[in-house]
Tab-separated table of C-alpha atoms in Angstrom:
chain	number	residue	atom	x	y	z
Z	1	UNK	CA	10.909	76.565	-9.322
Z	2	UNK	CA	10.561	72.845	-8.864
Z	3	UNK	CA	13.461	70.951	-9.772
Z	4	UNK	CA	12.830	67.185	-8.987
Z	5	UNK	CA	13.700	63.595	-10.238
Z	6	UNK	CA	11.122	61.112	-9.012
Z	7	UNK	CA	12.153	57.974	-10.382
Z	8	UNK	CA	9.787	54.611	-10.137
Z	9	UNK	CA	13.488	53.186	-8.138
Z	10	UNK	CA	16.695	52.854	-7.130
Z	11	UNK	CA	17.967	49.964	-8.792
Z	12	UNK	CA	17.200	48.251	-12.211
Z	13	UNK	CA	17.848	44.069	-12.514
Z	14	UNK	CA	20.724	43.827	-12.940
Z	15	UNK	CA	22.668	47.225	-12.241
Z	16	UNK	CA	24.456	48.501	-9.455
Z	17	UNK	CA	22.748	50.778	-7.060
Z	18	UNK	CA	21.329	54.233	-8.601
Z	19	UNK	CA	23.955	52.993	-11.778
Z	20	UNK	CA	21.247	53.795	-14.039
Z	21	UNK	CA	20.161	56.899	-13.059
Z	22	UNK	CA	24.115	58.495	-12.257
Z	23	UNK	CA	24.359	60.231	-15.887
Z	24	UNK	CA	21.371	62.447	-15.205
Z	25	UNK	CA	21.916	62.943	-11.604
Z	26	UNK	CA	25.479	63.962	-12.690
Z	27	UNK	CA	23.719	67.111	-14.432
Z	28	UNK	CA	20.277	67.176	-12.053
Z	29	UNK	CA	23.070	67.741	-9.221
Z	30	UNK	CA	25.692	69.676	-10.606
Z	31	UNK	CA	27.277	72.254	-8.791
Z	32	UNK	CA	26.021	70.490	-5.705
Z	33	UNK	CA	29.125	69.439	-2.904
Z	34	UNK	CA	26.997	67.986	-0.200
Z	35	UNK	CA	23.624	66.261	-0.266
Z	36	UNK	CA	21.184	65.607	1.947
Z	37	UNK	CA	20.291	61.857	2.707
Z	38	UNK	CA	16.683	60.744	4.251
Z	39	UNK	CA	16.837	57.725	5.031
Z	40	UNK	CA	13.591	56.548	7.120
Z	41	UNK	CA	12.285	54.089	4.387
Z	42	UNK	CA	14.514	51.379	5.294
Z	43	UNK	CA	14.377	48.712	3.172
Z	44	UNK	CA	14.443	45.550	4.516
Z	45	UNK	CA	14.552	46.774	7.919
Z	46	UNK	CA	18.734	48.496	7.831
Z	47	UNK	CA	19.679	50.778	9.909
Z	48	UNK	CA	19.909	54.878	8.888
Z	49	UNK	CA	23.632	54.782	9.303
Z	50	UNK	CA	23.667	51.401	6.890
Z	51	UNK	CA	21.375	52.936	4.101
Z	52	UNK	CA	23.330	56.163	4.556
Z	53	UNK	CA	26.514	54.465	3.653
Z	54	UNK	CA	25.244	52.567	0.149
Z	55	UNK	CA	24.024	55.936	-0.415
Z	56	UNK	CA	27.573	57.365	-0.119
Z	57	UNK	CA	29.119	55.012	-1.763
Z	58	UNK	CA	26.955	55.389	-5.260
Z	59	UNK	CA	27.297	59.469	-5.051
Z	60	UNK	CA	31.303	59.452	-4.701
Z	61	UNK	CA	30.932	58.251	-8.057
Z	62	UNK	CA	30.514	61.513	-9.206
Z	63	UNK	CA	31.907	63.514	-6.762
Z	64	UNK	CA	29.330	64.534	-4.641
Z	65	UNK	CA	29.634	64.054	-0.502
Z	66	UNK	CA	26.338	62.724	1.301
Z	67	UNK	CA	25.129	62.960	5.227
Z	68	UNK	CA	22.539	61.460	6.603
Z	69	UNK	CA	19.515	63.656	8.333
Z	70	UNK	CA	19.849	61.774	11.436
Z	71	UNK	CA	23.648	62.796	11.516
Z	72	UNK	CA	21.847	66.269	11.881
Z	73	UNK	CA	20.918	67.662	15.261
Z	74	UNK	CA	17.874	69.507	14.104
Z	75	UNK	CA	16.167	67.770	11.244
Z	76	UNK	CA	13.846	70.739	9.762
Z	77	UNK	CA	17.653	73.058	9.509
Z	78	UNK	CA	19.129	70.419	7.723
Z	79	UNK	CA	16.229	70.421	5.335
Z	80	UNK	CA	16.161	74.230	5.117
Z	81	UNK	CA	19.744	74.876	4.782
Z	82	UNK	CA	20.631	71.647	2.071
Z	83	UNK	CA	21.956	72.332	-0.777
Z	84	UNK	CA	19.993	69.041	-2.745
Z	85	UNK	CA	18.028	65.999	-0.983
Z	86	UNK	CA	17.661	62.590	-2.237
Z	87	UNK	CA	14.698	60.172	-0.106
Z	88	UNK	CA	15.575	56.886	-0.978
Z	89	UNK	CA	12.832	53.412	-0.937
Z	90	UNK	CA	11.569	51.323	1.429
Z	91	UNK	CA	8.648	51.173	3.056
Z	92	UNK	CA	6.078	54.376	2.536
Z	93	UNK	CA	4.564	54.311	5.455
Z	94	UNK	CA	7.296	54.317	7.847
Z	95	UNK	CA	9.292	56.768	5.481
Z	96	UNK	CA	5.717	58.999	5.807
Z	97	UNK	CA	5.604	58.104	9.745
Z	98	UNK	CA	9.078	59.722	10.686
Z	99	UNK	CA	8.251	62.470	8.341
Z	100	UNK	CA	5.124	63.358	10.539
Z	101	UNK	CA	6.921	62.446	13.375
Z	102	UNK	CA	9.694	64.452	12.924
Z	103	UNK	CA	7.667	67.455	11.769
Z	104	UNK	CA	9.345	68.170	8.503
Z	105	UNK	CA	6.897	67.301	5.636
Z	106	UNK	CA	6.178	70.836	5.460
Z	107	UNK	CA	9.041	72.157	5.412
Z	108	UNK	CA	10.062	69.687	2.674
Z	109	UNK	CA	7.598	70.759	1.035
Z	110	UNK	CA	8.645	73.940	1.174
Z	111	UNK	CA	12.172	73.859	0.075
Z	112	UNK	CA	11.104	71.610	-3.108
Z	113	UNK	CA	8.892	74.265	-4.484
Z	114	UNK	CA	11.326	76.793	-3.952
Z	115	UNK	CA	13.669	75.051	-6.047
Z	116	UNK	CA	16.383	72.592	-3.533
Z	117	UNK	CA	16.990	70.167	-6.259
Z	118	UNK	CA	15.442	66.827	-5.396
Z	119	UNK	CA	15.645	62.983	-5.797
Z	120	UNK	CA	13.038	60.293	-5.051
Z	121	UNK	CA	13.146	56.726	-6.131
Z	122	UNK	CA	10.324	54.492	-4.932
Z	123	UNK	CA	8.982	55.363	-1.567
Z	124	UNK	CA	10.948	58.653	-1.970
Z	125	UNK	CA	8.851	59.310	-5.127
Z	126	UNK	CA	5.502	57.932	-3.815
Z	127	UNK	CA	5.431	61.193	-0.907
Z	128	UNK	CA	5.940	63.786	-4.028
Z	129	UNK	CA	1.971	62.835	-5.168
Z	130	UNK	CA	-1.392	64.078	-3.376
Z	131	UNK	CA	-1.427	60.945	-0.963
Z	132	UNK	CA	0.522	57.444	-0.409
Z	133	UNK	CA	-2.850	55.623	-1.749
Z	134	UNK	CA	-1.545	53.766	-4.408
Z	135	UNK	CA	1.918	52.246	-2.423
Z	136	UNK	CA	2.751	48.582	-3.184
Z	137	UNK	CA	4.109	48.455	0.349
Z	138	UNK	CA	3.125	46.291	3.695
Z	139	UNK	CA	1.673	49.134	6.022
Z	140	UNK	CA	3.902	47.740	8.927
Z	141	UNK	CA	3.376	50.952	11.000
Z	142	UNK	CA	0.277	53.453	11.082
Z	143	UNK	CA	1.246	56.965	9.837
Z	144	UNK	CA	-0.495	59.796	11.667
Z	145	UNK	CA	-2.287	60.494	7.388
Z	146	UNK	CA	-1.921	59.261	4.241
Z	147	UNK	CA	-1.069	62.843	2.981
Z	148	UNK	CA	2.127	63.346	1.450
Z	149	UNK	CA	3.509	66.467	0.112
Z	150	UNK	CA	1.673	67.383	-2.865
Z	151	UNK	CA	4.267	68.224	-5.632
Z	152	UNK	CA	2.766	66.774	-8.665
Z	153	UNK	CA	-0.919	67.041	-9.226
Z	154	UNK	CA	-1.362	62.929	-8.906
Z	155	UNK	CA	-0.164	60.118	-7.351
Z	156	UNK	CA	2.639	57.376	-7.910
Z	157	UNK	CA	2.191	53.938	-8.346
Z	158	UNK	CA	6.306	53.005	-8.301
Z	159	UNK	CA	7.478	49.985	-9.730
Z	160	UNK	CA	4.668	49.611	-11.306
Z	161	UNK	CA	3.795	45.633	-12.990
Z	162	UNK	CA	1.723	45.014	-15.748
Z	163	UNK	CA	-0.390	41.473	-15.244
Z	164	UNK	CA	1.546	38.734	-15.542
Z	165	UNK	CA	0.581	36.207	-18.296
Z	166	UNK	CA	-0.438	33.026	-17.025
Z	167	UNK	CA	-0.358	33.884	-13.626
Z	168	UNK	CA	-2.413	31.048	-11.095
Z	169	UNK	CA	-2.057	33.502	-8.700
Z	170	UNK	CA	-5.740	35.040	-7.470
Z	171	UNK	CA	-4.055	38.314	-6.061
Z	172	UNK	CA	-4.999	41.302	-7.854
Z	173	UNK	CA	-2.936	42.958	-10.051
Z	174	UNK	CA	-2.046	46.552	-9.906
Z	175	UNK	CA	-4.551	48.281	-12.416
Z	176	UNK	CA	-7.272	46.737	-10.697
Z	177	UNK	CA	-5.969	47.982	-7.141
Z	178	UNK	CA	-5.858	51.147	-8.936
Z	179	UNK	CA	-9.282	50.753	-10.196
Z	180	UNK	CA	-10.004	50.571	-6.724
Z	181	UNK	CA	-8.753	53.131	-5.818
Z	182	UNK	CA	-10.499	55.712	-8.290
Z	183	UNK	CA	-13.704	54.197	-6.449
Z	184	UNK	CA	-13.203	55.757	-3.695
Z	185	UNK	CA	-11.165	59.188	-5.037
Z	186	UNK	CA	-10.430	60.780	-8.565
Z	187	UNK	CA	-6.658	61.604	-8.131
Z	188	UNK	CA	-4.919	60.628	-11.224
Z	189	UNK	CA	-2.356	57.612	-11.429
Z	190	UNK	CA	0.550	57.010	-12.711
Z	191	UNK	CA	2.324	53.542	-13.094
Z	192	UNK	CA	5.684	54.282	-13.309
Z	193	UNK	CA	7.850	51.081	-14.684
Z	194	UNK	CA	11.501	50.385	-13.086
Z	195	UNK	CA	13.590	52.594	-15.161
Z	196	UNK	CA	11.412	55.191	-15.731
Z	197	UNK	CA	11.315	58.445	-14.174
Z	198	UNK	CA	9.862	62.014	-13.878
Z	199	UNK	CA	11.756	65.327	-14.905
Z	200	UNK	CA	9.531	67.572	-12.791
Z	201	UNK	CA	10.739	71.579	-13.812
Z	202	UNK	CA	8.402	74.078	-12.213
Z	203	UNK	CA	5.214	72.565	-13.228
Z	204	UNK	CA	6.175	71.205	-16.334
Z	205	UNK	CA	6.470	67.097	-15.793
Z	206	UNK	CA	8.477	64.978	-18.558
Z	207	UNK	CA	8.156	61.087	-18.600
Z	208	UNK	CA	11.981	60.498	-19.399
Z	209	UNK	CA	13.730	56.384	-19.110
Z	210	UNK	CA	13.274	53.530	-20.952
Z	211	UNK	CA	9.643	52.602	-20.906
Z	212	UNK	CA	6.214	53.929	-21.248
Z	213	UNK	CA	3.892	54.675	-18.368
Z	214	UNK	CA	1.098	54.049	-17.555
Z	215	UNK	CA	-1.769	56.524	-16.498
Z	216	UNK	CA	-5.022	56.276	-14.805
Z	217	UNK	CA	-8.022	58.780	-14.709
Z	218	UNK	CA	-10.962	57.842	-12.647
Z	219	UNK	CA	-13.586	56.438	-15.387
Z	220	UNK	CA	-11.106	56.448	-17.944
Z	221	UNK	CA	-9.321	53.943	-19.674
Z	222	UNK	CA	-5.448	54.000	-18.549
Z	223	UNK	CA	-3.530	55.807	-21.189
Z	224	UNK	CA	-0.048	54.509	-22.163
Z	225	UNK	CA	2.625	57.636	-22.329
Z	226	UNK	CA	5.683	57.201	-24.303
Z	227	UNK	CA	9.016	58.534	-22.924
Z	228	UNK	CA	9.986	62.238	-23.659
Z	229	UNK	CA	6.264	63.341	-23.448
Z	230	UNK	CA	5.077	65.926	-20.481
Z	231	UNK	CA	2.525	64.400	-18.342
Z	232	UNK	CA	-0.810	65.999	-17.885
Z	233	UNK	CA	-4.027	65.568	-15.464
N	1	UNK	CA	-15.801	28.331	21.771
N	2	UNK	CA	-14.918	29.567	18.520
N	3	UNK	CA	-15.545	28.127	15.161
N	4	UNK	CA	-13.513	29.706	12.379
N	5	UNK	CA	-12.480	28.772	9.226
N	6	UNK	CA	-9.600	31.416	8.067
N	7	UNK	CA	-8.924	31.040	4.641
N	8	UNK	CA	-6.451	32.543	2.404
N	9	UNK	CA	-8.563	32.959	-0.732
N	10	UNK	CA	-12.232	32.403	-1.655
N	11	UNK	CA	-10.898	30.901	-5.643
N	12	UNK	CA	-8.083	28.601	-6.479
N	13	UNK	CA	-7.253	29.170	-10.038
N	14	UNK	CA	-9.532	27.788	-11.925
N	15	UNK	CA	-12.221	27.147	-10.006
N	16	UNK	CA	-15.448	28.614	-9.382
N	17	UNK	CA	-16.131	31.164	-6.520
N	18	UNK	CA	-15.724	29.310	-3.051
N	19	UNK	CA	-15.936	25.806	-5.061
N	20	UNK	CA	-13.066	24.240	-3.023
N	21	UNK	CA	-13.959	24.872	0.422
N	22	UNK	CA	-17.773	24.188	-0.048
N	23	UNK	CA	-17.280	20.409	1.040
N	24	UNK	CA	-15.769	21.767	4.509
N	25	UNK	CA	-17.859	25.093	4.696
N	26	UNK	CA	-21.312	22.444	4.321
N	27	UNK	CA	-20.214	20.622	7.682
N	28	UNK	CA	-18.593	23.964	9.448
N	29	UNK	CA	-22.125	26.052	8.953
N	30	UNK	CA	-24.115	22.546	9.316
N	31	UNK	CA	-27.994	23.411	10.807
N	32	UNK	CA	-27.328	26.922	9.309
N	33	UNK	CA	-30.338	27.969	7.706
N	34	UNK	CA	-28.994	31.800	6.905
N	35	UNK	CA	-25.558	33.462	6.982
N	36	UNK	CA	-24.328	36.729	7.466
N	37	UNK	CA	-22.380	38.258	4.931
N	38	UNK	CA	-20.355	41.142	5.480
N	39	UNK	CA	-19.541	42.709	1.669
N	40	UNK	CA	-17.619	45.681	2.706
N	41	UNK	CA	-14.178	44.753	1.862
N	42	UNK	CA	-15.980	45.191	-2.469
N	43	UNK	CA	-13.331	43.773	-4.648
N	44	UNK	CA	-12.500	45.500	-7.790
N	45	UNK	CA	-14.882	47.966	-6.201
N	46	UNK	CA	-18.253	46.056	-6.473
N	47	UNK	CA	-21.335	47.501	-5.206
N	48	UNK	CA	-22.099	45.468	-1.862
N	49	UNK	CA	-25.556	44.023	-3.952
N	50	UNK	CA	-23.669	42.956	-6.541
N	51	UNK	CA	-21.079	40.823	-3.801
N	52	UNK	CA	-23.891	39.173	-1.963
N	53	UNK	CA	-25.597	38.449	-5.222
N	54	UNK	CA	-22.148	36.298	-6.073
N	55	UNK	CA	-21.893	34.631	-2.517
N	56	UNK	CA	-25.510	34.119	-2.576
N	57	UNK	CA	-25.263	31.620	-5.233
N	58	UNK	CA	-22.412	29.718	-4.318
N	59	UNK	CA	-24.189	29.270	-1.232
N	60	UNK	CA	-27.170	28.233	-2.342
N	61	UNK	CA	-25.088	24.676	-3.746
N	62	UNK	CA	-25.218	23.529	-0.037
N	63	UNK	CA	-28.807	25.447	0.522
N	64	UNK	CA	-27.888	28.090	2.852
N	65	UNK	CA	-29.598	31.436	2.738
N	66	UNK	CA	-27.217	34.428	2.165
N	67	UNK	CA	-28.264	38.294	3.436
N	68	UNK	CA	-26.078	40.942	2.787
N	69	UNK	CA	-25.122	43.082	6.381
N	70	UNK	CA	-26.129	46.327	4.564
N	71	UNK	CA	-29.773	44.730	4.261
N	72	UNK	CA	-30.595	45.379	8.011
N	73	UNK	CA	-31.485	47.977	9.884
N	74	UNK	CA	-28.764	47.761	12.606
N	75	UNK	CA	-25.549	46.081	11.574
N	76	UNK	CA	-24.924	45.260	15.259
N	77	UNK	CA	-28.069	43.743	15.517
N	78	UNK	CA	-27.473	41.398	12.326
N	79	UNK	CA	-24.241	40.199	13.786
N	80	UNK	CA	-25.764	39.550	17.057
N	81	UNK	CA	-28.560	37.544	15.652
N	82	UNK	CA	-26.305	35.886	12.837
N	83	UNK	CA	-26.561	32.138	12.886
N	84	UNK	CA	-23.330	32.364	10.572
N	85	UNK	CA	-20.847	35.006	9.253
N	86	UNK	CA	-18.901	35.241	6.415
N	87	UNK	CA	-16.774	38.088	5.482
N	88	UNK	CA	-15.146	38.132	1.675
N	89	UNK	CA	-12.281	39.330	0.696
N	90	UNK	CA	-11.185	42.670	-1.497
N	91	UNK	CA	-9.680	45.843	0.012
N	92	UNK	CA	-8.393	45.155	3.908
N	93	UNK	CA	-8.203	48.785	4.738
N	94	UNK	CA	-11.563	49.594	3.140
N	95	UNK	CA	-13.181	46.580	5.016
N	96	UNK	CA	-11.571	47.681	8.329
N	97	UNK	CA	-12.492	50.887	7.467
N	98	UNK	CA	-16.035	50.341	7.793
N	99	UNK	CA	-16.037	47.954	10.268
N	100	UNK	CA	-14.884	51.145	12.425
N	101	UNK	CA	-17.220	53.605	10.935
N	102	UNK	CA	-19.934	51.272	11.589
N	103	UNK	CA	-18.487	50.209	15.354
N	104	UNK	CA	-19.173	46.596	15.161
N	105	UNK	CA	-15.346	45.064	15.562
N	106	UNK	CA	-16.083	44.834	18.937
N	107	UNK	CA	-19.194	43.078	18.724
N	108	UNK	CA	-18.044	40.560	15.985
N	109	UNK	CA	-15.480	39.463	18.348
N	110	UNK	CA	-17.538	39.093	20.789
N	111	UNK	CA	-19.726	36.821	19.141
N	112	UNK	CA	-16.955	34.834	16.948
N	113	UNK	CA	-15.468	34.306	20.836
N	114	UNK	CA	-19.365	33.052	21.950
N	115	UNK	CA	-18.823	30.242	19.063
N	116	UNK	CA	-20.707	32.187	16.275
N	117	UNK	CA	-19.775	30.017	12.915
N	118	UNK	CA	-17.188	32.255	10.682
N	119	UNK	CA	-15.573	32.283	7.644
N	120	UNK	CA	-13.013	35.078	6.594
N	121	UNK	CA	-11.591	34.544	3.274
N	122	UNK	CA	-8.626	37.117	2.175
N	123	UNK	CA	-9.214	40.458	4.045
N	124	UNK	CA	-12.021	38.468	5.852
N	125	UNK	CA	-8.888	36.118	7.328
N	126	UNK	CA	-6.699	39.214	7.388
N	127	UNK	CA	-8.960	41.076	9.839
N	128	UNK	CA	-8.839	37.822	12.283
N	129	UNK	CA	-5.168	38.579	13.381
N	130	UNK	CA	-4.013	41.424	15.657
N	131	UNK	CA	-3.741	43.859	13.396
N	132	UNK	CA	-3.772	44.217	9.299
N	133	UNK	CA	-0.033	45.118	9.009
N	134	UNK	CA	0.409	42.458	6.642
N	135	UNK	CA	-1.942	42.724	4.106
N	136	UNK	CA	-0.681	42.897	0.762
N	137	UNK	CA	-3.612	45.189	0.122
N	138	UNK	CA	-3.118	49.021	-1.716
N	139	UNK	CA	-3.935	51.854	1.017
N	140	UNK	CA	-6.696	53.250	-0.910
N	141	UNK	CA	-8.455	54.599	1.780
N	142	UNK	CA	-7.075	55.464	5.554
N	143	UNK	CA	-8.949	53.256	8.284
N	144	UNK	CA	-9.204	54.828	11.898
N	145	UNK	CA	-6.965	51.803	12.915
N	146	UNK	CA	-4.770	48.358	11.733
N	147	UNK	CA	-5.991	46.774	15.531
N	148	UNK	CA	-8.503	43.680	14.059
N	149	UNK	CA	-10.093	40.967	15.693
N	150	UNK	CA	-7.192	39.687	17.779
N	151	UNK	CA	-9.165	36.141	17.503
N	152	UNK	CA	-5.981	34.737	16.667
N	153	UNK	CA	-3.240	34.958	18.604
N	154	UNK	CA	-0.985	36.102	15.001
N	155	UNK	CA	-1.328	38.000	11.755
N	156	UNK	CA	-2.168	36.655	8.630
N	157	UNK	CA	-0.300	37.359	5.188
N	158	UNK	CA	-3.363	36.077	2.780
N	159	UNK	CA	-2.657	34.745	-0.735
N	160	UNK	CA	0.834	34.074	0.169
N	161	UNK	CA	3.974	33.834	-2.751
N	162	UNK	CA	6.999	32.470	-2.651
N	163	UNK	CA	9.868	34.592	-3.969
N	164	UNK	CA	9.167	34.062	-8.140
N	165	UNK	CA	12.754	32.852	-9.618
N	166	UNK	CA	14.399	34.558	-12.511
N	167	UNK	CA	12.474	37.602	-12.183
N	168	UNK	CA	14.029	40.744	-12.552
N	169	UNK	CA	11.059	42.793	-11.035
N	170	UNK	CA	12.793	44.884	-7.739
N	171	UNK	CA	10.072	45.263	-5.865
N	172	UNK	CA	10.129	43.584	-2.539
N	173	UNK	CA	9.802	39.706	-2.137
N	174	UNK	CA	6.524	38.720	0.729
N	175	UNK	CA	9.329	37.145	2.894
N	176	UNK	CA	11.063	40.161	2.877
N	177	UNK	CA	8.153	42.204	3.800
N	178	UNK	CA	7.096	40.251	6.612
N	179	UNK	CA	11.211	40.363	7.342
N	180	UNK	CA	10.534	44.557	7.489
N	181	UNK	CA	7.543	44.037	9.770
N	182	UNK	CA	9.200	42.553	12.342
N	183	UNK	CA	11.940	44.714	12.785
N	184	UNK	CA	9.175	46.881	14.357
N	185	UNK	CA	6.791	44.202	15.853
N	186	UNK	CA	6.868	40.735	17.413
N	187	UNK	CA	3.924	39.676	16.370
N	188	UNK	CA	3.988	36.448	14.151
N	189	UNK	CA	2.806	36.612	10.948
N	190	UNK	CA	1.675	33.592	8.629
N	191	UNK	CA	1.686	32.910	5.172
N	192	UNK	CA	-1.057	31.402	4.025
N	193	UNK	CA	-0.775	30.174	0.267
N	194	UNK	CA	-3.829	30.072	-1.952
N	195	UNK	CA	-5.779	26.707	-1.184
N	196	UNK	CA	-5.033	26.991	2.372
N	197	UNK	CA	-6.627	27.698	5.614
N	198	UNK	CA	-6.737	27.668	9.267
N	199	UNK	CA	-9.532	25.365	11.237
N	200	UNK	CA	-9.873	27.359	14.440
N	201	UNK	CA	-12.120	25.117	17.159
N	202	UNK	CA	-11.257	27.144	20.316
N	203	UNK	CA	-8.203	27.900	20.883
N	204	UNK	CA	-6.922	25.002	18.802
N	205	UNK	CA	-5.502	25.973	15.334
N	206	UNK	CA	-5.246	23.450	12.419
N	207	UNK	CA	-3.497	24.337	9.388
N	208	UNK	CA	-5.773	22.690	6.244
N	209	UNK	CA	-5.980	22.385	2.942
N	210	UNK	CA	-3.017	21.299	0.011
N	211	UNK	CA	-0.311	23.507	0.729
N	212	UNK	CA	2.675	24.295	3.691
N	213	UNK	CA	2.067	27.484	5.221
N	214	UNK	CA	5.476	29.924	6.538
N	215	UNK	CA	5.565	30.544	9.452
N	216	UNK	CA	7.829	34.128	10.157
N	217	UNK	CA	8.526	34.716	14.003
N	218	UNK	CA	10.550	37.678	15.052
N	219	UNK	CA	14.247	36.919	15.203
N	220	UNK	CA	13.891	33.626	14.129
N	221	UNK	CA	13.914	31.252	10.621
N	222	UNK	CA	10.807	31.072	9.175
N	223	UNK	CA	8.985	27.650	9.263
N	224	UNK	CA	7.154	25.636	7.063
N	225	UNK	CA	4.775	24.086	8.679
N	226	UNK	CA	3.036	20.929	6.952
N	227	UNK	CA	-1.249	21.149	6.432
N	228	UNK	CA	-2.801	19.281	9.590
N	229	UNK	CA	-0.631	20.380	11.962
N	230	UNK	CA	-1.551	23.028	14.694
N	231	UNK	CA	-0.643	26.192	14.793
N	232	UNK	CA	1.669	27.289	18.111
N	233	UNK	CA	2.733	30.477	18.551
């Protein structure tokens, strides 16, 4: 059974790194000594060993040890024998590149559905949907697909913005690259604002965190979901 | 010799559609009597009749003729026999997208090299670097490539933003983007803010219009370089 966090990201203005999310990861993790780090996003361009220690740092918090899947010899046996994984943000499409690269988005794939407790926040979230279609990120490397792993029945859109007011700015703004997208495909949406998050159990999906979301349906008109309600396509 | 004009955006805000470039584009597609629009890049999704219907009457303010590339036969034909092209902007990866599926990159570089009049605007300026790994576009569909034009000798960030103060939004900054970009690639990118654009006469670059434009080389501090200069890589 599916036990996964996928939370819009890391940090919220203001906060410390993962602060706001430590009560529930406290419980999402418990009984958990050693978790799993991946760290290919890089944000802003660090190093593994870098993002792996920030990552250590927030998790001795609560008492839980972290190592880096680079620190492991054979990346698809650290995925198959850890005991919980966390994929932290960056950019999608180099996190989704070493995943190909490195062979293991099956196997991660795998291990989620058969229950390894799991946390995404940002690009770590945007691989649990049906593709990496709706990233807000530069695509500074071409990944072998846009497939990601498939374990909720839509897409994130992470960090999502509503349109700012009074904006001279003629870029568009992230409903209508959504819009765009359902164009071209009908997976659902769903904007997920910083500090919100998904309580995926099995296939039951709670909206949990401060705000509401925001989902799309091709031909639709975006729905607004309040926290504490289950998401459904 | 070519003869581009490599804008950032087709609108300033508040403006009509193309309205501040028309005195330039009325000298830079002089003796023109029709141009060549390519419509696939379909902002907000637009049907490619509907886009050309749009360019077609801005256009027609300095009397030039406007057919839509999807209205011939043979799109490598209609570039070859363009007396002017113009490609709008939208979705990069959707415009690149067909640009492959069709197979005329090749030939519209070979005839913006020959000195065919062009003007890219957004994803149509994006598409002029060496490849579109710094569009700010969403990934809503996955192009066969990111290798563009190469008819300048950099990339192209369109609608370029400076870092907004005070705002507690954690998604990534442009700057720092571009920053993530080149850990992987040398290739220098430029920012282009809305209102600017690039006078290319050969191999001789001109920034133009009302704003700076940064400048982001690998390793080094970005530049702002003032409108009028040239461009060096």
């Amino acid at each position: 059974m599916k036990k996964m966090i996928v939370a819009s990201t890391s940090t919220i203005f203001g906060n410390g790194y993962l602060e706001y999310l430590l009560p529930t990861l406290k419980i999402h993790f418990k009984d958990i000594k050693e978790l799993l780090f991946i760290p290919f996003a890089r944000p802003g361009g660090i190093s593994y060993d870098e993002y792996t220690a920030l990552v250590k740092k927030s998790f001795a918090t609560i008492h839980i040890a972290v190592k880096g899947i680079h620190e492991f010899e054979n990346a698809k046996v650290a995925i198959l024998s850890a005991e919980g994984i966390f994929t932290g943000g960056g950019n999608t499409f180099e996190l989704l590149n070493q995943l190909y690269k490195k062979d293991v988005l099956y196997v991660l794939k795998q291990v989620l559905e058969n229950g390894t407790p799991y946390l995404g926040t940002s690009a770590g979230s945007n691989i649990c949907g049906i593709d990496m279609m709706n990233t807000n990120d530069m695509p500074i490397v071409y990944p072998p697909s846009f497939k990601t792993l498939g374990c909720i029945p839509f897409n994130i859109n992470a960090h999502y913005l509503d349109p700012i007011k009074n904006s001279t700015h003629m870029g568009e703004s992230r409903e209508t690259r959504i819009k765009e997208f359902h164009v071209f495909h009908n997976t659902p949406v769903l904007g997920l604002r910083e500090g919100s998050w998904l309580a995926v159990k099995g296939e039951k999906i709670m909206l949990q965190g401060k705000h509401k979301a925001r989902f799309f349906k091709q031909n639709k008109k975006p729905l607004e979901l309040e926290s504490g309600v289950e998401v459904v396509v």
